[in-house]
Coordinates of C-alpha atoms in Angstrom, one line a residue:
Chain M
M1 CA 41.1 97.3 160.5
D2 CA 42.7 97.2 164.1
M3 CA 45.5 99.4 164.0
L4 CA 48.0 96.8 166.2
I5 CA 46.5 94.2 163.3
K6 CA 48.0 96.1 161.2
L7 CA 51.1 97.0 162.4
L8 CA 51.8 93.3 163.3
R9 CA 51.4 91.8 160.0
T10 CA 53.7 93.5 158.7
N11 CA 56.9 93.9 161.1
A12 CA 56.1 91.8 164.5
R13 CA 59.0 92.6 165.6
I14 CA 58.5 95.9 166.5
S15 CA 59.0 96.0 169.7
D16 CA 56.3 96.4 173.0
S17 CA 57.1 100.1 173.9
E18 CA 57.3 101.3 170.4
L19 CA 53.9 99.6 169.4
A20 CA 52.6 101.6 172.8
V21 CA 54.3 104.7 171.5
M22 CA 52.5 104.7 167.8
L23 CA 49.1 103.7 168.8
G24 CA 48.9 106.6 171.8
T25 CA 48.6 103.4 174.8
T26 CA 50.7 102.0 177.6
E27 CA 53.2 98.8 176.9
E28 CA 51.1 97.0 179.1
E29 CA 47.7 97.7 177.2
V30 CA 49.9 96.1 174.2
R31 CA 50.9 93.0 175.5
S32 CA 47.6 92.1 177.0
R33 CA 46.1 92.7 173.7
I34 CA 49.1 90.7 172.3
K35 CA 47.9 88.3 174.2
E36 CA 44.7 88.3 173.8
L37 CA 45.0 87.5 169.7
E38 CA 47.5 84.6 170.5
D39 CA 44.9 83.0 173.0
K40 CA 41.6 83.6 170.9
G41 CA 43.3 82.2 167.9
I42 CA 43.4 85.6 166.1
I43 CA 47.2 85.3 165.8
K44 CA 47.9 81.9 164.3
G45 CA 52.3 82.5 164.0
Y46 CA 54.7 84.8 163.7
S47 CA 57.0 84.2 160.1
T48 CA 59.6 86.3 158.4
V49 CA 59.8 87.8 154.9
F50 CA 62.9 86.8 153.8
D51 CA 64.9 87.9 150.4
E52 CA 65.0 84.3 149.5
E53 CA 68.3 84.3 147.4
F54 CA 70.2 85.0 150.2
V55 CA 68.6 82.3 152.6
S56 CA 68.5 80.0 149.8
R57 CA 68.8 79.6 146.5
D58 CA 68.2 76.0 146.4
Y59 CA 64.7 75.9 147.1
V60 CA 62.1 76.1 144.1
R61 CA 58.9 77.7 145.5
A62 CA 55.4 76.6 143.1
I63 CA 51.6 76.9 142.9
I64 CA 49.3 73.9 142.2
E65 CA 45.8 74.8 140.9
L66 CA 44.1 71.4 141.7
K67 CA 40.3 70.1 140.3
V68 CA 38.6 68.0 142.9
T69 CA 36.1 66.2 143.7
P70 CA 34.2 66.9 146.7
K71 CA 32.9 64.2 148.9
A72 CA 29.6 64.0 150.5
Q73 CA 29.5 65.0 153.9
V74 CA 33.0 66.6 154.4
G75 CA 33.3 68.9 151.2
Y76 CA 36.9 69.5 150.3
D77 CA 37.9 69.2 154.0
E78 CA 39.4 66.0 153.6
I79 CA 41.1 66.1 150.9
A80 CA 42.6 69.9 151.7
K81 CA 43.8 68.7 155.4
E82 CA 45.7 65.4 153.8
I83 CA 47.8 67.9 151.4
A84 CA 48.0 70.7 154.3
Q85 CA 49.8 67.5 156.6
Y86 CA 53.2 67.9 154.2
S87 CA 56.3 69.6 155.1
E88 CA 56.4 71.1 151.8
V89 CA 52.9 72.8 151.4
E90 CA 53.4 76.4 152.5
S91 CA 49.8 77.0 152.5
V92 CA 46.4 75.3 151.0
Y93 CA 43.5 77.7 150.2
L94 CA 39.9 76.6 149.0
V95 CA 39.3 79.4 146.2
S96 CA 36.7 79.9 143.8
G97 CA 37.0 80.1 139.7
G98 CA 38.7 77.8 137.4
Y99 CA 40.4 75.2 139.8
D100 CA 39.5 74.5 143.4
L101 CA 42.5 74.2 145.6
S102 CA 45.6 76.6 145.6
V103 CA 48.4 74.8 146.9
M104 CA 51.5 76.8 147.5
L105 CA 54.6 74.1 147.7
R106 CA 58.9 74.8 148.6
C107 CA 60.9 72.3 147.5
H108 CA 64.6 71.8 146.8
S109 CA 64.6 71.4 143.6
L110 CA 62.3 71.2 140.0
K111 CA 62.5 66.9 140.4
E112 CA 61.3 67.1 143.7
V113 CA 58.5 69.6 143.0
S114 CA 57.7 67.4 140.0
D115 CA 57.8 64.5 142.1
Y116 CA 55.5 65.2 144.8
V117 CA 52.9 66.8 142.3
A118 CA 53.1 63.5 140.7
Q119 CA 53.2 61.5 143.4
R120 CA 51.5 62.5 146.4
L121 CA 48.6 65.0 145.0
A122 CA 48.0 63.7 142.0
T123 CA 47.4 60.2 143.5
I124 CA 45.1 61.4 146.1
D125 CA 41.1 60.2 145.7
G126 CA 39.9 62.6 144.2
V127 CA 42.0 64.9 142.8
V128 CA 40.7 65.3 139.1
S129 CA 43.7 67.3 137.5
T130 CA 46.8 69.6 138.5
T131 CA 48.0 72.7 137.0
T132 CA 51.6 73.5 138.2
H133 CA 53.4 77.0 138.0
F134 CA 56.8 77.8 139.3
F135 CA 58.0 81.3 141.2
L136 CA 59.8 83.3 138.6
Q137 CA 60.2 86.5 140.6
K138 CA 59.1 87.9 143.8
Y139 CA 57.8 91.7 144.0
K140 CA 56.1 91.6 146.9
E141 CA 54.9 89.8 149.7
S142 CA 53.0 89.7 152.8
G143 CA 52.7 93.1 152.3
I144 CA 56.4 94.2 152.2
M145 CA 58.1 95.0 148.1
L146 CA 60.9 92.8 147.6
I147 CA 62.3 94.9 144.6
D148 CA 63.5 98.7 145.4
E149 CA 61.9 101.4 145.8
D150 CA 62.7 104.4 143.5
E151 CA 64.5 107.2 145.0
D152 CA 63.4 110.0 146.8
E153 CA 63.6 112.5 144.7
R154 CA 61.7 115.5 146.5
V155 CA 63.1 118.7 148.0
M156 CA 63.4 120.9 150.7
Q157 CA 60.1 123.0 151.1
Chain G
M1 CA 73.9 145.1 130.9
D2 CA 73.3 146.5 134.4
Y3 CA 71.0 144.1 135.8
S4 CA 70.6 146.0 139.4
K5 CA 68.6 149.1 137.3
I6 CA 66.4 147.2 135.5
L7 CA 65.2 144.8 138.6
S8 CA 62.6 146.0 140.7
K9 CA 62.9 147.1 143.9
K10 CA 60.3 144.7 145.2
A11 CA 61.1 141.2 143.7
E12 CA 64.9 142.2 144.8
G13 CA 64.2 143.2 148.2
L14 CA 62.5 139.8 148.4
K15 CA 64.7 137.1 151.1
P16 CA 64.8 133.8 150.0
S17 CA 63.0 130.8 152.2
G18 CA 64.9 130.3 155.2
I19 CA 65.1 126.4 153.6
R20 CA 66.5 127.4 150.8
K21 CA 70.2 127.3 152.6
Y22 CA 69.5 124.2 153.7
F23 CA 68.9 122.7 150.7
D24 CA 71.6 123.9 149.0
I25 CA 74.4 122.2 151.4
A26 CA 71.9 118.7 151.4
A27 CA 72.5 118.7 147.7
K28 CA 76.3 119.0 147.6
M29 CA 76.7 116.0 150.1
D30 CA 76.1 112.3 149.8
N31 CA 73.5 110.1 151.6
V32 CA 71.9 112.9 153.9
I33 CA 68.9 111.7 155.8
S34 CA 66.4 114.3 155.2
L35 CA 63.4 115.3 157.3
G36 CA 63.4 118.8 155.6
V37 CA 60.3 117.7 153.0
G38 CA 56.7 119.1 152.5
E39 CA 55.0 117.1 150.3
P40 CA 53.4 113.5 151.2
D41 CA 56.0 110.5 150.6
F42 CA 53.3 108.8 149.3
R43 CA 52.0 108.4 145.9
T44 CA 49.1 109.8 144.7
P45 CA 45.7 107.4 144.9
W46 CA 46.1 105.3 141.6
A47 CA 42.5 105.7 141.0
V48 CA 43.0 109.2 140.5
R49 CA 46.6 108.4 138.6
R50 CA 44.8 106.1 136.4
E51 CA 41.9 108.9 135.6
A52 CA 44.8 111.3 134.8
I53 CA 45.8 108.5 131.9
K54 CA 42.6 107.6 130.5
T55 CA 42.3 111.5 130.0
L56 CA 44.8 112.1 128.0
E57 CA 44.0 108.5 126.1
R58 CA 40.9 110.5 125.8
G59 CA 42.6 113.3 124.2
K60 CA 41.3 116.1 126.4
T61 CA 43.9 118.4 127.0
I62 CA 43.3 122.2 126.0
Y63 CA 42.2 124.7 128.3
T64 CA 39.4 125.1 130.8
A65 CA 36.3 127.5 131.4
N66 CA 39.0 130.1 133.3
P67 CA 37.8 128.8 137.0
G68 CA 38.3 125.7 136.0
L69 CA 36.1 122.8 134.7
M70 CA 32.1 123.4 136.0
S71 CA 32.0 119.6 137.1
L72 CA 35.3 119.5 139.6
R73 CA 33.8 122.6 140.7
K74 CA 30.9 120.6 141.7
V75 CA 32.3 118.7 143.2
I76 CA 34.1 120.9 145.0
S77 CA 31.2 122.5 146.2
E78 CA 29.7 119.0 147.8
Y79 CA 32.7 117.7 149.1
T80 CA 32.8 121.8 151.2
E81 CA 29.6 121.3 152.3
E82 CA 30.2 118.2 153.8
K83 CA 33.1 119.0 155.7
T84 CA 32.0 122.2 156.8
G85 CA 28.3 122.7 156.4
V86 CA 29.1 125.4 153.9
K87 CA 27.8 125.4 150.7
Y88 CA 29.8 127.1 147.8
D89 CA 27.5 128.1 143.9
P90 CA 30.4 126.5 141.3
D91 CA 28.8 129.4 139.7
G92 CA 30.6 132.0 140.9
E93 CA 32.0 131.1 144.4
I94 CA 34.7 129.1 143.4
I95 CA 37.9 129.5 141.8
V96 CA 40.0 126.1 140.7
T97 CA 44.0 127.4 141.1
V98 CA 47.4 125.9 141.0
G99 CA 47.5 125.0 143.8
G100 CA 46.9 126.7 147.5
S101 CA 49.7 129.3 146.8
E102 CA 48.1 130.4 143.9
A103 CA 44.8 131.1 145.5
I104 CA 46.7 132.5 148.3
D105 CA 48.3 135.1 145.9
L106 CA 45.0 136.1 144.5
T107 CA 43.1 136.6 147.7
V108 CA 46.3 139.1 148.9
R109 CA 46.1 140.5 144.9
A110 CA 42.9 140.9 145.0
I111 CA 42.0 142.3 148.4
V112 CA 45.5 144.7 149.3
E113 CA 46.1 148.0 148.8
P114 CA 49.8 149.3 148.9
G115 CA 49.4 150.9 152.3
D116 CA 47.0 147.8 153.8
E117 CA 47.9 146.1 156.8
V118 CA 47.6 142.1 156.3
I119 CA 48.1 140.4 159.9
I120 CA 50.0 137.5 159.5
P121 CA 50.9 134.6 162.8
E122 CA 54.2 133.7 162.7
P123 CA 55.6 130.7 162.6
S124 CA 54.0 130.0 160.1
F125 CA 54.4 129.3 155.8
V126 CA 57.1 131.3 153.7
C127 CA 54.6 132.3 151.2
Y128 CA 52.7 135.2 152.9
K129 CA 55.2 137.4 154.3
P130 CA 56.8 138.3 150.6
I131 CA 53.0 137.6 148.6
V132 CA 51.6 140.9 150.8
E133 CA 54.6 142.6 150.4
L134 CA 54.4 142.4 146.5
T135 CA 51.5 143.7 146.4
G136 CA 53.0 146.9 148.9
G137 CA 51.0 146.0 151.6
V138 CA 51.7 145.9 155.5
P139 CA 52.5 142.5 157.2
V140 CA 52.1 142.3 160.8
I141 CA 53.4 139.8 162.3
I142 CA 51.5 138.2 165.4
E143 CA 54.2 135.9 167.6
T144 CA 52.0 132.5 168.7
R145 CA 53.8 130.7 171.6
E146 CA 54.3 126.8 172.6
E147 CA 52.7 128.1 176.0
D148 CA 49.0 128.4 173.9
M149 CA 50.0 126.3 171.6
F150 CA 51.1 128.1 168.5
R151 CA 47.2 129.3 167.9
L152 CA 46.4 132.8 167.5
R153 CA 44.4 134.6 170.6
A154 CA 41.7 136.6 170.6
E155 CA 43.6 139.2 173.0
D156 CA 46.6 139.3 170.6
L157 CA 44.8 139.6 167.7
K158 CA 42.7 142.8 169.2
N159 CA 45.9 144.3 169.7
A160 CA 47.0 144.5 166.2
I161 CA 44.1 145.3 164.5
T162 CA 44.3 149.5 163.2
D163 CA 42.2 151.2 161.1
K164 CA 44.5 150.1 158.2
T165 CA 43.6 146.5 159.1
K166 CA 42.8 144.9 156.1
L167 CA 42.9 140.6 155.7
L168 CA 43.7 138.5 158.7
I169 CA 45.5 135.0 157.6
L170 CA 44.9 131.8 159.4
P171 CA 46.9 129.3 158.7
Y172 CA 45.9 126.5 160.9
P173 CA 46.6 123.0 161.3
N174 CA 49.8 125.1 160.7
N175 CA 53.1 124.8 158.7
P176 CA 55.8 124.1 161.0
T177 CA 54.2 123.8 164.2
G178 CA 51.0 121.2 163.4
A179 CA 49.1 123.4 165.8
V180 CA 45.3 123.3 165.3
M181 CA 42.7 126.3 166.2
P182 CA 39.3 124.6 167.7
K183 CA 35.8 126.1 167.4
K184 CA 36.6 127.9 170.8
E185 CA 39.3 130.1 169.9
L186 CA 38.1 130.5 166.1
S187 CA 35.0 131.9 168.0
E188 CA 37.1 133.7 169.9
I189 CA 38.5 135.3 166.9
A190 CA 35.2 135.7 164.8
E191 CA 34.1 137.8 167.7
V192 CA 36.7 140.3 168.1
L193 CA 36.1 140.3 164.0
E194 CA 32.3 141.4 163.9
N195 CA 31.4 144.4 163.1
T196 CA 34.7 145.2 161.1
N197 CA 35.4 145.3 158.0
I198 CA 38.1 142.7 158.1
M199 CA 38.2 139.7 155.5
I200 CA 40.1 136.2 157.1
L201 CA 42.4 134.2 154.1
T202 CA 41.5 130.9 155.5
D203 CA 44.8 128.6 154.2
E204 CA 43.2 124.8 154.9
I205 CA 45.0 122.9 153.3
Y206 CA 45.9 120.6 156.0
S207 CA 42.4 120.2 157.0
E208 CA 42.4 116.3 156.3
L209 CA 45.2 115.7 158.1
T210 CA 44.6 116.1 162.0
Y211 CA 44.9 113.9 164.8
G212 CA 42.5 112.7 167.6
H213 CA 39.9 115.4 166.3
K214 CA 38.0 116.6 163.4
H215 CA 39.5 119.7 161.7
F216 CA 36.7 122.6 162.1
S217 CA 36.9 125.1 159.9
V218 CA 35.9 129.0 160.5
I219 CA 33.9 129.3 157.7
S220 CA 31.2 126.5 159.9
L221 CA 30.6 129.5 162.3
P222 CA 27.7 132.2 162.4
G223 CA 28.0 135.1 159.5
M224 CA 31.7 133.8 158.9
K225 CA 31.4 133.1 155.5
E226 CA 30.9 136.3 154.1
R227 CA 34.0 137.1 155.6
C228 CA 35.9 134.2 154.6
I229 CA 38.3 133.6 151.9
Y230 CA 38.3 129.5 151.8
V231 CA 41.7 127.8 150.4
N232 CA 42.4 124.3 150.5
G233 CA 43.9 122.0 147.6
F234 CA 44.7 118.2 146.3
S235 CA 48.2 118.5 147.7
K236 CA 48.6 116.9 150.9
T237 CA 45.5 115.3 151.2
F238 CA 45.2 112.9 148.4
A239 CA 49.7 113.0 148.0
M240 CA 49.3 115.5 144.9
T241 CA 51.7 118.1 145.3
G242 CA 53.4 117.7 142.0
W243 CA 49.8 118.2 140.2
R244 CA 49.3 122.0 141.1
L245 CA 45.7 121.8 141.8
G246 CA 44.4 124.2 145.3
Y247 CA 40.7 126.1 144.7
M248 CA 40.0 129.2 147.4
C249 CA 35.9 129.4 147.5
G250 CA 34.9 133.4 148.8
P251 CA 32.4 136.0 148.3
R252 CA 31.1 136.2 144.6
E253 CA 31.9 139.8 145.0
I254 CA 35.8 139.1 145.4
L255 CA 36.4 136.1 143.3
K256 CA 35.0 138.1 140.3
H257 CA 37.7 139.9 140.3
A258 CA 40.4 137.4 141.6
L259 CA 39.3 135.3 138.4
K260 CA 40.5 138.2 136.5
I261 CA 44.3 138.1 138.0
H262 CA 44.4 134.0 137.6
Q263 CA 42.6 134.6 133.9
F264 CA 45.4 137.2 132.7
G265 CA 48.2 134.8 134.9
I266 CA 47.3 131.4 134.5
M267 CA 44.7 131.4 132.0
S268 CA 43.1 127.6 133.3
S269 CA 44.6 125.2 136.0
P270 CA 46.2 122.0 134.5
T271 CA 43.4 120.5 132.5
V272 CA 44.9 116.8 133.0
S273 CA 45.5 118.0 136.9
Q274 CA 41.6 118.5 137.0
Y275 CA 40.0 116.3 136.2
A276 CA 42.0 113.4 137.8
A277 CA 40.9 115.7 141.2
I278 CA 37.3 114.5 140.7
E279 CA 38.0 111.2 141.6
A280 CA 40.3 112.1 143.9
L281 CA 37.7 113.8 145.5
K282 CA 34.7 111.4 144.9
S283 CA 36.3 108.0 145.7
C284 CA 39.5 108.7 147.5
S285 CA 38.4 108.9 151.2
E286 CA 39.2 105.2 152.1
D287 CA 43.0 106.1 150.8
V288 CA 43.0 109.4 153.0
E289 CA 42.5 107.8 155.7
N290 CA 45.4 105.0 156.0
M291 CA 47.7 108.2 154.9
R292 CA 46.2 109.9 158.1
A293 CA 46.2 107.0 160.6
E294 CA 50.3 106.3 159.3
Y295 CA 50.6 109.6 159.6
D296 CA 49.3 109.6 163.1
M297 CA 51.7 106.8 164.3
R298 CA 54.8 108.6 163.1
R299 CA 53.5 111.7 164.5
R300 CA 53.8 110.2 168.3
L301 CA 57.2 108.2 167.1
L302 CA 58.6 111.7 166.9
V303 CA 56.7 113.7 169.2
D304 CA 58.0 111.0 171.8
G305 CA 61.3 110.3 170.4
F306 CA 62.2 113.8 170.8
N307 CA 60.4 114.3 174.5
K308 CA 62.8 111.4 175.4
L309 CA 66.0 112.5 174.2
G310 CA 65.3 115.8 176.2
L311 CA 64.2 117.6 173.0
R312 CA 60.6 119.2 174.8
C313 CA 58.5 119.0 172.2
F314 CA 55.0 120.4 171.8
E315 CA 52.1 117.8 170.4
P316 CA 51.0 118.8 167.0
E317 CA 47.8 117.9 166.1
G318 CA 47.5 118.7 162.4
A319 CA 50.1 118.5 160.0
F320 CA 53.0 116.4 159.1
Y321 CA 55.7 118.3 161.1
V322 CA 56.8 118.6 164.8
F323 CA 58.3 121.1 166.2
P324 CA 60.5 120.3 168.9
C325 CA 62.5 122.8 170.7
V326 CA 66.2 122.7 170.8
S327 CA 67.2 125.4 173.1
S328 CA 68.3 123.8 175.8
T329 CA 71.5 122.6 173.2
G330 CA 72.6 126.4 174.2
L331 CA 72.1 126.7 170.1
S332 CA 70.5 128.6 167.8
S333 CA 68.2 127.4 165.4
D334 CA 70.2 128.0 162.9
E335 CA 73.6 126.7 164.6
F336 CA 72.1 123.8 165.3
C337 CA 70.3 122.6 162.0
E338 CA 73.8 123.1 160.6
K339 CA 75.8 121.1 163.0
L340 CA 73.5 118.2 162.8
L341 CA 74.2 118.3 158.6
Y342 CA 77.6 118.7 159.1
S343 CA 78.5 116.8 161.4
K344 CA 75.6 113.7 161.5
K345 CA 74.2 114.6 157.7
V346 CA 70.7 115.1 158.9
A347 CA 69.2 117.9 157.0
V348 CA 66.6 119.8 159.1
V349 CA 64.5 123.1 159.1
P350 CA 65.9 125.8 161.5
G351 CA 62.3 127.3 162.9
T352 CA 63.7 130.7 162.1
A353 CA 62.5 130.2 158.2
F354 CA 58.8 130.5 159.0
G355 CA 59.1 134.1 161.4
D356 CA 61.9 135.4 164.5
C357 CA 59.1 134.0 166.9
G358 CA 60.5 130.0 165.4
E359 CA 64.3 131.5 166.9
G360 CA 65.0 128.1 169.5
Y361 CA 62.7 125.2 167.5
I362 CA 63.4 122.9 164.1
R363 CA 60.9 121.9 162.2
V364 CA 60.7 118.2 161.3
S365 CA 58.8 116.8 158.5
Y366 CA 57.1 113.2 159.3
A367 CA 56.5 112.7 155.2
Y368 CA 59.1 109.5 156.0
S369 CA 59.2 105.9 156.6
R370 CA 59.3 105.2 160.0
K371 CA 62.1 103.7 159.8
H372 CA 64.1 106.8 158.3
L373 CA 62.3 108.4 160.7
L374 CA 63.6 106.3 163.1
T375 CA 67.3 106.2 161.8
A376 CA 67.3 110.1 161.6
L377 CA 66.5 110.3 165.0
E378 CA 69.2 107.9 166.4
K379 CA 71.6 110.3 164.7
I380 CA 69.9 113.0 166.2
G381 CA 70.5 111.8 169.6
E382 CA 74.0 111.1 169.0
F383 CA 74.6 114.5 168.0
I384 CA 72.9 115.8 171.0
E385 CA 75.2 113.4 173.4
E386 CA 77.7 114.9 171.7
I387 CA 77.0 118.7 172.1
R388 CA 76.0 117.6 176.0
T389 CA 80.0 115.6 176.5
G390 CA 81.2 118.8 174.7
K391 CA 82.6 116.4 171.8

């Protein structure tokens, strides 16, 4: 994989100068490459990985598995796009296997999640069934470990 | 008991490693930011660890053949041929050892007689000199210089050779300098040794960690296979230091005798490690490439960082150390390291731990996360600022 993309993937805040040093190139080159990636739509956005416990204790996250009947001509796209409109929805994926759409939600309470699923998702034309999984613990996200690493026990050699 | 009368003069006479002192001080302090280790911060690739677990589950816990599992020797033979173009017969030309260190020890013990001279370029890893001294051999040091990119010059080698010279140790890619020996320089060395009876111990434990250029081995040069004992291992390449596994390849006539020393002293290398190592050689090239890419970025960060601090830093092309020059601070290597440790709790190793010619330099390991390295650089920056402003 492109090293620049690899570096930005886990830390989008590394300065252009630091990126330039690590990649053995110039700051100008780094800037123009990032701009190119943004212009081409390869970089879609930048986000921050939080320890949610500190940021927002009152959030609940869940993954909803949806079984869907695909529509003629548009397949799964229409339903997926409709679901993606909601602000509570963090991501929507079409997946292979036992169900079709994987929807990640972030709401303020369990009640809000259940209301959303019951009232918004289940009622969409073509949705056959839903299965809701609540997040209990996050260990790793976007390539970043969220649990404490072991202490460095190496000795000087 | 009067132990002074019991101890062997040779053991007593060995100087402890120069790294030890800093380790002892650092061990007594809290929250030390160490840049002193000589092993990867990565974990052994999971495929290798899983293979070890499977091996244990199958109860494969007995000794292996003295030179190592034949299946492992076969894979080592193929891997070495792929990397160097040189083929070693798994039956007689390869011994699996307890780390590269044992391979170095076996080579020296199989070859060196009391009074024989062994040429060692310095700065270099701490074990060569003591191992030579234990056999009664005479270490002949060649000091390499920053202006020569810490490479061994053919001219210096020529001048160091006497009729007692038996062995040349070639420690490249080099710990602590990060220097490499390219094909051209190796050819010049080979030329000097032509028509002599001098062997080479080529310690290539860092062969897979080179940056910018692929590693070139001296054994790949025409006619050099018969002159070389090729030492490599799993510790650095596959982040397997604690598994204690390395290997030596070389002429059957020498390995036959080295094997006896291995047999009497060690019996056979750790069995579980040997099975796991097969997996490492077969399926972990992508893990190695990822580690190498990460080391490369850290290397650039540190070289740039030290140069910006006004500590001239030679650009290393191998291993995972940088070797900046600290003489502009007016401090000796030892003073620099001690003061840095006490005032900023940052531990680095003085260049002098790797030979007298390391004076004026420090060894900084980048087997640490980038975040850790940047924090350490910041502290070193503060330290240098304090020296310059006379605080």
